[in-house]
mmCIF file of C-alpha atoms in Angstrom:
data_model
loop_
_atom_site.group_PDB
_atom_site.id
_atom_site.type_symbol
_atom_site.label_atom_id
_atom_site.label_comp_id
_atom_site.label_asym_id
_atom_site.label_seq_id
_atom_site.Cartn_x
_atom_site.Cartn_y
_atom_site.Cartn_z
ATOM 1 C CA UNK U 1 -5.900 -30.958 41.897
ATOM 2 C CA UNK U 2 -2.825 -32.307 43.779
ATOM 3 C CA UNK U 3 -0.759 -29.884 45.838
ATOM 4 C CA UNK U 4 2.336 -30.000 43.660
ATOM 5 C CA UNK U 5 4.165 -27.255 45.526
ATOM 6 C CA UNK U 6 4.033 -29.201 48.799
ATOM 7 C CA UNK U 7 5.328 -32.322 47.060
ATOM 8 C CA UNK U 8 8.163 -30.376 45.437
ATOM 9 C CA UNK U 9 9.211 -28.575 48.631
ATOM 10 C CA UNK U 10 9.515 -31.908 50.434
ATOM 11 C CA UNK U 11 11.900 -33.152 47.763
ATOM 12 C CA UNK U 12 13.875 -29.893 47.714
ATOM 13 C CA UNK U 13 14.679 -29.908 51.436
ATOM 14 C CA UNK U 14 17.885 -31.972 51.046
ATOM 15 C CA UNK U 15 19.181 -29.418 48.511
ATOM 16 C CA UNK U 16 19.073 -26.556 51.062
ATOM 17 C CA UNK U 17 18.321 -23.853 48.497
ATOM 18 C CA UNK U 18 17.956 -20.144 49.219
ATOM 19 C CA UNK U 19 14.301 -19.151 49.758
ATOM 20 C CA UNK U 20 14.171 -16.960 46.621
ATOM 21 C CA UNK U 21 15.647 -19.664 44.457
ATOM 22 C CA UNK U 22 13.448 -22.356 45.964
ATOM 23 C CA UNK U 23 10.306 -20.290 45.297
ATOM 24 C CA UNK U 24 11.158 -19.856 41.615
ATOM 25 C CA UNK U 25 12.006 -23.534 41.210
ATOM 26 C CA UNK U 26 8.818 -24.631 42.958
ATOM 27 C CA UNK U 27 6.731 -22.390 40.685
ATOM 28 C CA UNK U 28 8.318 -23.727 37.502
ATOM 29 C CA UNK U 29 8.239 -27.402 38.489
ATOM 30 C CA UNK U 30 4.658 -27.119 39.760
ATOM 31 C CA UNK U 31 3.613 -25.881 36.327
ATOM 32 C CA UNK U 32 5.560 -28.719 34.731
ATOM 33 C CA UNK U 33 3.831 -31.331 36.913
ATOM 34 C CA UNK U 34 0.463 -29.720 36.285
ATOM 35 C CA UNK U 35 1.047 -30.056 32.539
ATOM 36 C CA UNK U 36 2.032 -33.694 32.923
ATOM 37 C CA UNK U 37 -1.022 -34.354 35.105
ATOM 38 C CA UNK U 38 -3.392 -32.782 32.570
ATOM 39 C CA UNK U 39 -1.830 -34.733 29.702
ATOM 40 C CA UNK U 40 -2.280 -37.984 31.601
ATOM 41 C CA UNK U 41 -5.937 -37.189 32.275
ATOM 42 C CA UNK U 42 -6.452 -36.472 28.567
ATOM 43 C CA UNK U 43 -5.041 -39.957 27.896
ATOM 44 C CA UNK U 44 -7.904 -41.414 30.015
ATOM 45 C CA UNK U 45 -5.775 -42.036 33.131
ATOM 46 C CA UNK U 46 -7.487 -41.940 36.516
ATOM 47 C CA UNK U 47 -6.659 -38.985 38.789
ATOM 48 C CA UNK U 48 -4.542 -41.208 41.018
ATOM 49 C CA UNK U 49 -2.650 -42.726 38.076
ATOM 50 C CA UNK U 50 -2.148 -39.263 36.584
ATOM 51 C CA UNK U 51 -0.756 -38.016 39.917
ATOM 52 C CA UNK U 52 1.613 -40.962 40.145
ATOM 53 C CA UNK U 53 2.831 -40.480 36.553
ATOM 54 C CA UNK U 54 3.521 -36.802 37.195
ATOM 55 C CA UNK U 55 5.379 -37.393 40.460
ATOM 56 C CA UNK U 56 7.475 -40.085 38.802
ATOM 57 C CA UNK U 57 9.498 -37.231 37.268
ATOM 58 C CA UNK U 58 10.556 -36.186 40.791
ATOM 59 C CA UNK U 59 11.283 -39.668 42.082
ATOM 60 C CA UNK U 60 14.998 -39.155 42.731
ATOM 61 C CA UNK U 61 17.347 -36.329 43.628
ATOM 62 C CA UNK U 62 19.207 -36.918 40.355
ATOM 63 C CA UNK U 63 16.040 -36.142 38.442
ATOM 64 C CA UNK U 64 15.612 -32.965 40.435
ATOM 65 C CA UNK U 65 19.140 -31.860 39.650
ATOM 66 C CA UNK U 66 18.476 -32.451 35.935
ATOM 67 C CA UNK U 67 15.313 -30.360 36.140
ATOM 68 C CA UNK U 68 17.172 -27.590 37.952
ATOM 69 C CA UNK U 69 19.987 -27.475 35.422
ATOM 70 C CA UNK U 70 17.737 -25.712 32.884
ATOM 71 C CA UNK U 71 16.717 -23.116 35.449
ATOM 72 C CA UNK U 72 20.146 -22.066 36.655
ATOM 73 C CA UNK U 73 20.676 -19.636 33.747
ATOM 74 C CA UNK U 74 17.697 -17.542 34.783
ATOM 75 C CA UNK U 75 18.495 -17.561 38.526
ATOM 76 C CA UNK U 76 21.022 -15.348 40.341
ATOM 77 C CA UNK U 77 24.101 -17.087 41.633
ATOM 78 C CA UNK U 78 24.407 -14.791 44.654
ATOM 79 C CA UNK U 79 21.763 -13.625 47.128
ATOM 80 C CA UNK U 80 20.245 -10.282 46.200
ATOM 81 C CA UNK U 81 21.028 -7.691 48.905
ATOM 82 C CA UNK U 82 18.035 -5.700 50.145
ATOM 83 C CA UNK U 83 17.434 -2.486 48.217
ATOM 84 C CA UNK U 84 19.203 -3.643 45.034
ATOM 85 C CA UNK U 85 17.582 -4.463 41.706
ATOM 86 C CA UNK U 86 17.488 -8.047 40.573
ATOM 87 C CA UNK U 87 19.588 -8.746 37.507
ATOM 88 C CA UNK U 88 18.009 -10.877 34.831
ATOM 89 C CA UNK U 89 19.157 -12.988 31.932
ATOM 90 C CA UNK U 90 16.999 -11.638 29.126
ATOM 91 C CA UNK U 91 17.787 -14.459 26.680
ATOM 92 C CA UNK U 92 17.112 -17.064 29.334
ATOM 93 C CA UNK U 93 13.856 -15.365 30.341
ATOM 94 C CA UNK U 94 12.672 -15.187 26.752
ATOM 95 C CA UNK U 95 13.511 -18.825 26.142
ATOM 96 C CA UNK U 96 11.688 -19.832 29.304
ATOM 97 C CA UNK U 97 8.632 -17.786 28.311
ATOM 98 C CA UNK U 98 8.623 -19.292 24.820
ATOM 99 C CA UNK U 99 8.792 -22.823 26.167
ATOM 100 C CA UNK U 100 5.968 -22.097 28.580
ATOM 101 C CA UNK U 101 3.865 -20.518 25.835
ATOM 102 C CA UNK U 102 4.455 -23.450 23.497
ATOM 103 C CA UNK U 103 3.390 -25.913 26.185
ATOM 104 C CA UNK U 104 0.199 -23.995 26.865
ATOM 105 C CA UNK U 105 -0.680 -23.817 23.167
ATOM 106 C CA UNK U 106 -0.018 -27.510 22.583
ATOM 107 C CA UNK U 107 -2.127 -28.449 25.581
ATOM 108 C CA UNK U 108 -5.223 -26.848 24.032
ATOM 109 C CA UNK U 109 -5.065 -27.344 20.251
ATOM 110 C CA UNK U 110 -8.697 -26.328 19.682
ATOM 111 C CA UNK U 111 -8.183 -23.059 21.566
ATOM 112 C CA UNK U 112 -4.967 -22.425 19.651
ATOM 113 C CA UNK U 113 -6.568 -23.069 16.252
ATOM 114 C CA UNK U 114 -9.547 -20.791 16.965
ATOM 115 C CA UNK U 115 -7.288 -18.003 18.225
ATOM 116 C CA UNK U 116 -4.882 -18.225 15.302
ATOM 117 C CA UNK U 117 -7.710 -18.286 12.744
ATOM 118 C CA UNK U 118 -9.451 -15.288 14.318
ATOM 119 C CA UNK U 119 -6.276 -13.200 14.384
ATOM 120 C CA UNK U 120 -5.230 -14.371 10.914
ATOM 121 C CA UNK U 121 -8.583 -13.278 9.481
ATOM 122 C CA UNK U 122 -8.390 -9.839 11.069
ATOM 123 C CA UNK U 123 -4.725 -9.190 10.342
ATOM 124 C CA UNK U 124 -4.868 -10.629 6.821
ATOM 125 C CA UNK U 125 -7.849 -8.513 5.785
ATOM 126 C CA UNK U 126 -6.257 -5.383 7.241
ATOM 127 C CA UNK U 127 -2.953 -6.051 5.516
ATOM 128 C CA UNK U 128 -4.628 -6.556 2.144
ATOM 129 C CA UNK U 129 -6.766 -3.411 2.323
ATOM 130 C CA UNK U 130 -3.951 -1.292 3.757
ATOM 131 C CA UNK U 131 -1.685 -2.347 0.898
ATOM 132 C CA UNK U 132 -4.272 -1.010 -1.552
ATOM 133 C CA UNK U 133 -4.832 2.182 0.461
ATOM 134 C CA UNK U 134 -1.099 2.762 0.731
ATOM 135 C CA UNK U 135 -0.597 2.311 -3.004
ATOM 136 C CA UNK U 136 -3.581 4.401 -4.098
ATOM 137 C CA UNK U 137 -4.022 7.048 -1.401
ATOM 138 C CA UNK U 138 -0.881 7.393 0.695
ATOM 139 C CA UNK U 139 2.007 6.804 -1.672
ATOM 140 C CA UNK U 140 2.927 9.928 -3.688
ATOM 141 C CA UNK U 141 2.639 9.840 -7.458
ATOM 142 C CA UNK U 142 5.839 8.713 -9.236
ATOM 143 C CA UNK U 143 6.501 12.150 -10.678
ATOM 144 C CA UNK U 144 8.792 15.016 -9.760
ATOM 145 C CA UNK U 145 7.205 17.174 -7.008
ATOM 146 C CA UNK U 146 3.769 15.592 -7.567
ATOM 147 C CA UNK U 147 2.042 18.028 -5.203
ATOM 148 C CA UNK U 148 2.619 20.780 -7.792
ATOM 149 C CA UNK U 149 0.739 18.923 -10.544
ATOM 150 C CA UNK U 150 -2.809 20.093 -11.265
ATOM 151 C CA UNK U 151 -5.526 19.082 -13.687
ATOM 152 C CA UNK U 152 -7.414 21.922 -15.381
ATOM 153 C CA UNK U 153 -11.132 21.638 -16.165
ATOM 154 C CA UNK U 154 -13.858 23.833 -17.550
ATOM 155 C CA UNK U 155 -16.701 24.363 -15.087
ATOM 156 C CA UNK U 156 -19.972 24.040 -16.983
ATOM 157 C CA UNK U 157 -22.144 23.238 -13.981
ATOM 158 C CA UNK U 158 -25.149 24.994 -15.518
ATOM 159 C CA UNK U 159 -25.104 22.310 -18.231
ATOM 160 C CA UNK U 160 -24.425 19.450 -15.825
ATOM 161 C CA UNK U 161 -20.659 19.265 -16.410
ATOM 162 C CA UNK U 162 -18.762 20.594 -13.366
ATOM 163 C CA UNK U 163 -15.540 19.032 -14.682
ATOM 164 C CA UNK U 164 -15.709 19.424 -18.436
ATOM 165 C CA UNK U 165 -12.817 18.940 -20.847
ATOM 166 C CA UNK U 166 -11.459 22.219 -22.287
ATOM 167 C CA UNK U 167 -11.514 23.119 -25.949
ATOM 168 C CA UNK U 168 -8.196 23.611 -27.805
ATOM 169 C CA UNK U 169 -8.647 27.388 -28.118
ATOM 170 C CA UNK U 170 -9.462 27.797 -24.422
ATOM 171 C CA UNK U 171 -6.489 25.613 -23.507
ATOM 172 C CA UNK U 172 -4.144 27.766 -25.601
ATOM 173 C CA UNK U 173 -5.495 30.964 -23.988
ATOM 174 C CA UNK U 174 -5.074 29.531 -20.492
ATOM 175 C CA UNK U 175 -1.552 28.404 -21.303
ATOM 176 C CA UNK U 176 -0.493 31.774 -22.709
ATOM 177 C CA UNK U 177 -2.252 34.101 -20.250
ATOM 178 C CA UNK U 178 -1.468 32.475 -16.903
ATOM 179 C CA UNK U 179 1.424 33.476 -14.631
ATOM 180 C CA UNK U 180 1.083 30.735 -12.015
ATOM 181 C CA UNK U 181 2.212 27.631 -13.937
ATOM 182 C CA UNK U 182 5.666 26.673 -15.147
ATOM 183 C CA UNK U 183 4.017 24.747 -17.951
ATOM 184 C CA UNK U 184 0.773 23.282 -19.218
ATOM 185 C CA UNK U 185 0.189 20.217 -21.402
ATOM 186 C CA UNK U 186 -2.832 18.899 -23.276
ATOM 187 C CA UNK U 187 -3.865 15.279 -23.800
ATOM 188 C CA UNK U 188 -6.491 13.724 -26.059
ATOM 189 C CA UNK U 189 -7.515 10.074 -26.133
ATOM 190 C CA UNK U 190 -7.353 8.139 -29.361
ATOM 191 C CA UNK U 191 -7.179 4.479 -30.372
ATOM 192 C CA UNK U 192 -4.697 3.274 -32.991
ATOM 193 C CA UNK U 193 -4.464 0.174 -35.169
ATOM 194 C CA UNK U 194 -0.919 -1.194 -35.150
ATOM 195 C CA UNK U 195 -0.029 -3.212 -38.244
ATOM 196 C CA UNK U 196 3.116 -4.475 -39.913
ATOM 197 C CA UNK U 197 4.756 -5.899 -36.759
ATOM 198 C CA UNK U 198 3.103 -9.221 -36.061
ATOM 199 C CA UNK U 199 -0.648 -9.594 -35.777
ATOM 200 C CA UNK U 200 -2.694 -6.392 -36.136
ATOM 201 C CA UNK U 201 -3.692 -4.996 -32.770
ATOM 202 C CA UNK U 202 -5.710 -2.040 -31.528
ATOM 203 C CA UNK U 203 -4.135 0.100 -28.808
ATOM 204 C CA UNK U 204 -5.471 2.837 -26.548
ATOM 205 C CA UNK U 205 -3.243 5.880 -26.824
ATOM 206 C CA UNK U 206 -3.044 9.629 -26.356
ATOM 207 C CA UNK U 207 -2.135 12.613 -28.421
ATOM 208 C CA UNK U 208 -0.117 14.765 -26.027
ATOM 209 C CA UNK U 209 1.765 18.040 -25.933
ATOM 210 C CA UNK U 210 5.464 17.599 -26.597
ATOM 211 C CA UNK U 211 6.311 18.975 -23.133
ATOM 212 C CA UNK U 212 4.107 16.511 -21.203
ATOM 213 C CA UNK U 213 6.817 14.163 -19.950
ATOM 214 C CA UNK U 214 9.151 17.053 -19.148
ATOM 215 C CA UNK U 215 6.281 18.629 -17.191
ATOM 216 C CA UNK U 216 5.811 15.409 -15.215
ATOM 217 C CA UNK U 217 9.543 15.032 -14.642
ATOM 218 C CA UNK U 218 9.644 11.567 -16.238
ATOM 219 C CA UNK U 219 12.617 10.216 -18.181
ATOM 220 C CA UNK U 220 12.242 7.420 -20.762
ATOM 221 C CA UNK U 221 13.879 4.099 -19.978
ATOM 222 C CA UNK U 222 14.917 3.971 -23.619
ATOM 223 C CA UNK U 223 15.333 6.666 -26.229
ATOM 224 C CA UNK U 224 14.033 10.178 -25.599
ATOM 225 C CA UNK U 225 10.893 12.208 -25.003
ATOM 226 C CA UNK U 226 9.273 14.403 -27.625
ATOM 227 C CA UNK U 227 11.106 17.504 -28.844
ATOM 228 C CA UNK U 228 9.376 20.923 -28.956
ATOM 229 C CA UNK U 229 9.686 21.066 -32.744
ATOM 230 C CA UNK U 230 7.832 17.738 -33.029
ATOM 231 C CA UNK U 231 4.618 19.308 -31.737
ATOM 232 C CA UNK U 232 3.553 20.232 -35.280
ATOM 233 C CA UNK U 233 1.243 18.674 -37.863
ATOM 234 C CA UNK U 234 2.922 16.127 -40.100
ATOM 235 C CA UNK U 235 5.510 14.934 -37.536
ATOM 236 C CA UNK U 236 4.971 11.208 -36.959
ATOM 237 C CA UNK U 237 6.899 9.947 -33.956
ATOM 238 C CA UNK U 238 5.638 7.654 -31.208
ATOM 239 C CA UNK U 239 6.622 6.756 -27.639
ATOM 240 C CA UNK U 240 5.670 3.281 -26.413
ATOM 241 C CA UNK U 241 4.527 2.254 -22.961
ATOM 242 C CA UNK U 242 6.751 -0.149 -21.048
ATOM 243 C CA UNK U 243 4.090 -2.864 -21.197
ATOM 244 C CA UNK U 244 3.735 -2.735 -24.988
ATOM 245 C CA UNK U 245 7.502 -2.684 -25.421
ATOM 246 C CA UNK U 246 7.837 -5.828 -23.307
ATOM 247 C CA UNK U 247 4.813 -7.742 -24.590
ATOM 248 C CA UNK U 248 4.647 -6.791 -28.244
ATOM 249 C CA UNK U 249 8.349 -6.296 -28.948
ATOM 250 C CA UNK U 250 9.925 -8.563 -26.322
ATOM 251 C CA UNK U 251 11.820 -5.703 -24.673
ATOM 252 C CA UNK U 252 13.995 -5.289 -27.778
ATOM 253 C CA UNK U 253 16.575 -2.552 -26.985
ATOM 254 C CA UNK U 254 16.928 -1.803 -30.704
ATOM 255 C CA UNK U 255 13.306 -0.650 -30.963
ATOM 256 C CA UNK U 256 14.402 3.005 -31.082
ATOM 257 C CA UNK U 257 14.257 4.277 -34.655
ATOM 258 C CA UNK U 258 12.118 1.389 -35.852
ATOM 259 C CA UNK U 259 9.169 2.320 -38.107
ATOM 260 C CA UNK U 260 5.632 1.376 -37.076
ATOM 261 C CA UNK U 261 2.356 1.632 -38.947
ATOM 262 C CA UNK U 262 -0.421 3.282 -36.918
ATOM 263 C CA UNK U 263 -3.766 3.600 -38.688
ATOM 264 C CA UNK U 264 -1.899 3.051 -41.935
ATOM 265 C CA UNK U 265 0.501 5.970 -41.325
ATOM 266 C CA UNK U 266 4.261 5.474 -40.814
ATOM 267 C CA UNK U 267 5.572 6.443 -37.355
ATOM 268 C CA UNK U 268 9.071 6.215 -35.880
ATOM 269 C CA UNK U 269 9.635 4.942 -32.331
ATOM 270 C CA UNK U 270 11.677 7.514 -30.386
ATOM 271 C CA UNK U 271 11.269 6.341 -26.781
ATOM 272 C CA UNK U 272 9.924 3.898 -24.213
ATOM 273 C CA UNK U 273 8.417 5.165 -20.964
ATOM 274 C CA UNK U 274 8.889 3.496 -17.549
ATOM 275 C CA UNK U 275 6.058 1.364 -16.141
ATOM 276 C CA UNK U 276 5.298 4.018 -13.502
ATOM 277 C CA UNK U 277 3.751 6.383 -16.064
ATOM 278 C CA UNK U 278 0.041 6.235 -15.294
ATOM 279 C CA UNK U 279 -2.110 9.212 -16.239
ATOM 280 C CA UNK U 280 -5.729 9.921 -15.254
ATOM 281 C CA UNK U 281 -8.224 8.635 -17.779
ATOM 282 C CA UNK U 282 -11.645 7.089 -18.145
ATOM 283 C CA UNK U 283 -12.324 3.672 -16.649
ATOM 284 C CA UNK U 284 -11.061 0.819 -18.804
ATOM 285 C CA UNK U 285 -8.643 3.000 -20.776
ATOM 286 C CA UNK U 286 -4.922 2.356 -20.451
ATOM 287 C CA UNK U 287 -2.384 4.290 -22.479
ATOM 288 C CA UNK U 288 -0.218 2.026 -24.615
ATOM 289 C CA UNK U 289 1.447 4.725 -26.710
ATOM 290 C CA UNK U 290 1.740 8.488 -27.126
ATOM 291 C CA UNK U 291 2.090 10.722 -30.196
ATOM 292 C CA UNK U 292 2.386 14.541 -30.435
ATOM 293 C CA UNK U 293 -0.972 16.311 -30.372
ATOM 294 C CA UNK U 294 0.085 18.815 -33.083
ATOM 295 C CA UNK U 295 -2.991 21.051 -33.446
ATOM 296 C CA UNK U 296 -3.840 22.199 -36.927
ATOM 297 C CA UNK U 297 -4.706 25.889 -37.282
ATOM 298 C CA UNK U 298 -8.379 24.946 -37.491
ATOM 299 C CA UNK U 299 -8.208 22.860 -34.296
ATOM 300 C CA UNK U 300 -6.307 25.577 -32.435
ATOM 301 C CA UNK U 301 -9.059 28.092 -33.183
ATOM 302 C CA UNK U 302 -11.929 25.808 -32.177
ATOM 303 C CA UNK U 303 -13.875 26.582 -28.994
ATOM 304 C CA UNK U 304 -16.871 24.362 -29.584
ATOM 305 C CA UNK U 305 -15.126 20.977 -29.363
ATOM 306 C CA UNK U 306 -14.326 20.067 -25.768
ATOM 307 C CA UNK U 307 -12.125 16.972 -25.671
ATOM 308 C CA UNK U 308 -8.796 17.882 -24.051
ATOM 309 C CA UNK U 309 -7.440 16.803 -20.697
ATOM 310 C CA UNK U 310 -5.025 19.386 -19.308
ATOM 311 C CA UNK U 311 -2.214 18.976 -16.779
ATOM 312 C CA UNK U 312 -0.287 21.944 -15.369
ATOM 313 C CA UNK U 313 2.551 22.397 -12.883
ATOM 314 C CA UNK U 314 2.419 25.153 -10.277
ATOM 315 C CA UNK U 315 5.362 27.488 -9.993
ATOM 316 C CA UNK U 316 7.360 27.073 -6.756
ATOM 317 C CA UNK U 317 5.677 28.994 -3.953
ATOM 318 C CA UNK U 318 2.313 29.261 -5.724
ATOM 319 C CA UNK U 319 -0.610 27.589 -3.965
ATOM 320 C CA UNK U 320 -3.604 25.931 -5.560
ATOM 321 C CA UNK U 321 -5.842 28.697 -4.201
ATOM 322 C CA UNK U 322 -3.720 31.410 -5.822
ATOM 323 C CA UNK U 323 -3.725 29.561 -9.131
ATOM 324 C CA UNK U 324 -7.479 29.035 -8.900
ATOM 325 C CA UNK U 325 -8.013 32.765 -8.379
ATOM 326 C CA UNK U 326 -6.059 33.598 -11.527
ATOM 327 C CA UNK U 327 -7.871 30.928 -13.558
ATOM 328 C CA UNK U 328 -11.179 32.447 -12.461
ATOM 329 C CA UNK U 329 -9.992 35.856 -13.654
ATOM 330 C CA UNK U 330 -8.925 34.468 -17.036
ATOM 331 C CA UNK U 331 -12.230 32.590 -17.397
ATOM 332 C CA UNK U 332 -14.155 35.830 -16.817
ATOM 333 C CA UNK U 333 -12.035 37.543 -19.455
ATOM 334 C CA UNK U 334 -12.684 34.764 -21.975
ATOM 335 C CA UNK U 335 -16.400 34.942 -21.247
ATOM 336 C CA UNK U 336 -16.390 38.605 -22.238
ATOM 337 C CA UNK U 337 -14.311 37.966 -25.366
ATOM 338 C CA UNK U 338 -16.186 34.869 -26.589
ATOM 339 C CA UNK U 339 -19.744 35.027 -25.239
ATOM 340 C CA UNK U 340 -21.016 32.559 -27.838
ATOM 341 C CA UNK U 341 -18.827 29.776 -26.401
ATOM 342 C CA UNK U 342 -17.690 30.800 -22.911
ATOM 343 C CA UNK U 343 -20.788 32.218 -21.236
ATOM 344 C CA UNK U 344 -20.959 30.913 -17.644
ATOM 345 C CA UNK U 345 -17.889 28.735 -18.272
ATOM 346 C CA UNK U 346 -15.461 28.780 -15.366
ATOM 347 C CA UNK U 347 -12.162 27.033 -14.714
ATOM 348 C CA UNK U 348 -11.591 24.493 -11.937
ATOM 349 C CA UNK U 349 -8.253 23.182 -10.694
ATOM 350 C CA UNK U 350 -7.922 19.767 -9.120
ATOM 351 C CA UNK U 351 -4.737 18.112 -7.915
ATOM 352 C CA UNK U 352 -3.486 15.305 -10.128
ATOM 353 C CA UNK U 353 -3.478 12.957 -7.153
ATOM 354 C CA UNK U 354 -7.140 13.646 -6.358
ATOM 355 C CA UNK U 355 -8.011 13.278 -10.017
ATOM 356 C CA UNK U 356 -6.357 9.860 -10.229
ATOM 357 C CA UNK U 357 -7.901 8.657 -6.976
ATOM 358 C CA UNK U 358 -11.277 9.888 -8.175
ATOM 359 C CA UNK U 359 -14.354 8.447 -6.492
ATOM 360 C CA UNK U 360 -12.623 5.390 -5.044
ATOM 361 C CA UNK U 361 -11.160 7.253 -2.045
ATOM 362 C CA UNK U 362 -14.365 7.130 0.079
ATOM 363 C CA UNK U 363 -14.909 3.476 -0.801
ATOM 364 C CA UNK U 364 -11.350 2.550 0.174
ATOM 365 C CA UNK U 365 -11.609 4.425 3.474
ATOM 366 C CA UNK U 366 -14.896 2.671 4.239
ATOM 367 C CA UNK U 367 -13.307 -0.706 3.506
ATOM 368 C CA UNK U 368 -10.310 0.155 5.677
ATOM 369 C CA UNK U 369 -12.624 1.085 8.534
ATOM 370 C CA UNK U 370 -14.648 -2.097 8.052
ATOM 371 C CA UNK U 371 -11.667 -4.438 8.166
ATOM 372 C CA UNK U 372 -10.287 -2.482 11.118
ATOM 373 C CA UNK U 373 -13.555 -3.187 12.908
ATOM 374 C CA UNK U 374 -13.218 -6.859 11.963
ATOM 375 C CA UNK U 375 -9.767 -6.888 13.583
ATOM 376 C CA UNK U 376 -11.196 -5.315 16.751
ATOM 377 C CA UNK U 377 -13.906 -7.985 16.864
ATOM 378 C CA UNK U 378 -11.283 -10.708 16.399
ATOM 379 C CA UNK U 379 -9.175 -9.258 19.227
ATOM 380 C CA UNK U 380 -12.252 -9.025 21.461
ATOM 381 C CA UNK U 381 -13.124 -12.652 20.742
ATOM 382 C CA UNK U 382 -9.604 -13.780 21.556
ATOM 383 C CA UNK U 383 -9.665 -11.736 24.765
ATOM 384 C CA UNK U 384 -12.957 -13.379 25.767
ATOM 385 C CA UNK U 385 -11.495 -16.816 25.074
ATOM 386 C CA UNK U 386 -8.494 -16.006 27.259
ATOM 387 C CA UNK U 387 -10.724 -14.743 30.073
ATOM 388 C CA UNK U 388 -12.912 -17.844 29.880
ATOM 389 C CA UNK U 389 -9.852 -20.080 29.881
ATOM 390 C CA UNK U 390 -8.391 -18.231 32.866
ATOM 391 C CA UNK U 391 -11.670 -18.574 34.766
ATOM 392 C CA UNK U 392 -11.776 -22.318 34.093
ATOM 393 C CA UNK U 393 -8.147 -22.650 35.164
#
């Protein structure tokens, strides 16, 4: 490798530069000549021809002055007194570093491609998985004070159902006897056939307590939520999901008050919910509409049919542990009152967030750890490439 610094210093002597400035200029121009020399060798030039082509850029003093013009911004105009800190031109330094980095990358395209692909794989996989983890695990539910929302289950572990759906009668007793919740709402899945408005279509829906959306703190984007007096048998009103409103009815703002036929019964549309309403349910089920649950007297007295999902909101200042203790007390009381139905039946509370995340939380965390490990491997590979390249250089 030619001694570029010696060649440059010989040509800089007529300029009579300060030692500090000369050292910086020699370093920069030596790198520039080294780049030119390597490029010439890659073009099949002999070492002597490559040396001559590189030195041609320093053939005259005028050329040197042109090369120095780009360096003046980053160099001090006055000598730096001993004991003082050197001032720097940050923009000039950054520009110089970027130019140097670009030259180094362009000189080794194979190294650059491998490095970029390795980092892109690691960063891309991490970004994709983290987006899912952030949406599912980290981001709070789109409801008012979501940490206060609980799901209520019957504990029938002795029959193999640790999280069993409550019966209507047990739900009503829990709702009326508790002192730890501001409200409690029941939900029951049901499919409906929609006819009379285009092609017939079958929708997944829920029968829900009239106070459900108020309990969640959700306001309709159109119309209103259910009224308390609508939670009675014979009242036929329906609230549509945002997706059905957009797809089936084209986002028609005049949908409120329009009659619909569900399972051959006339219903009136009273509201449209925002797209953020997403309630826990079985896999593959997605609520498209909601109607009042409206228990009949026979349903309200039934303890043998377990089909309700129950959501409750804790009172301010009440913890999940305190609420669980009271639910256990009420469950013991119901067991004494109704031994034929409630023997060894407990009550379990689970946060709404945990219920919606379900069993996918461990899988997501494992995937996040796996792609994080992939990123570490990619970084290690790039570091090894840099070390090998530095050793060769």
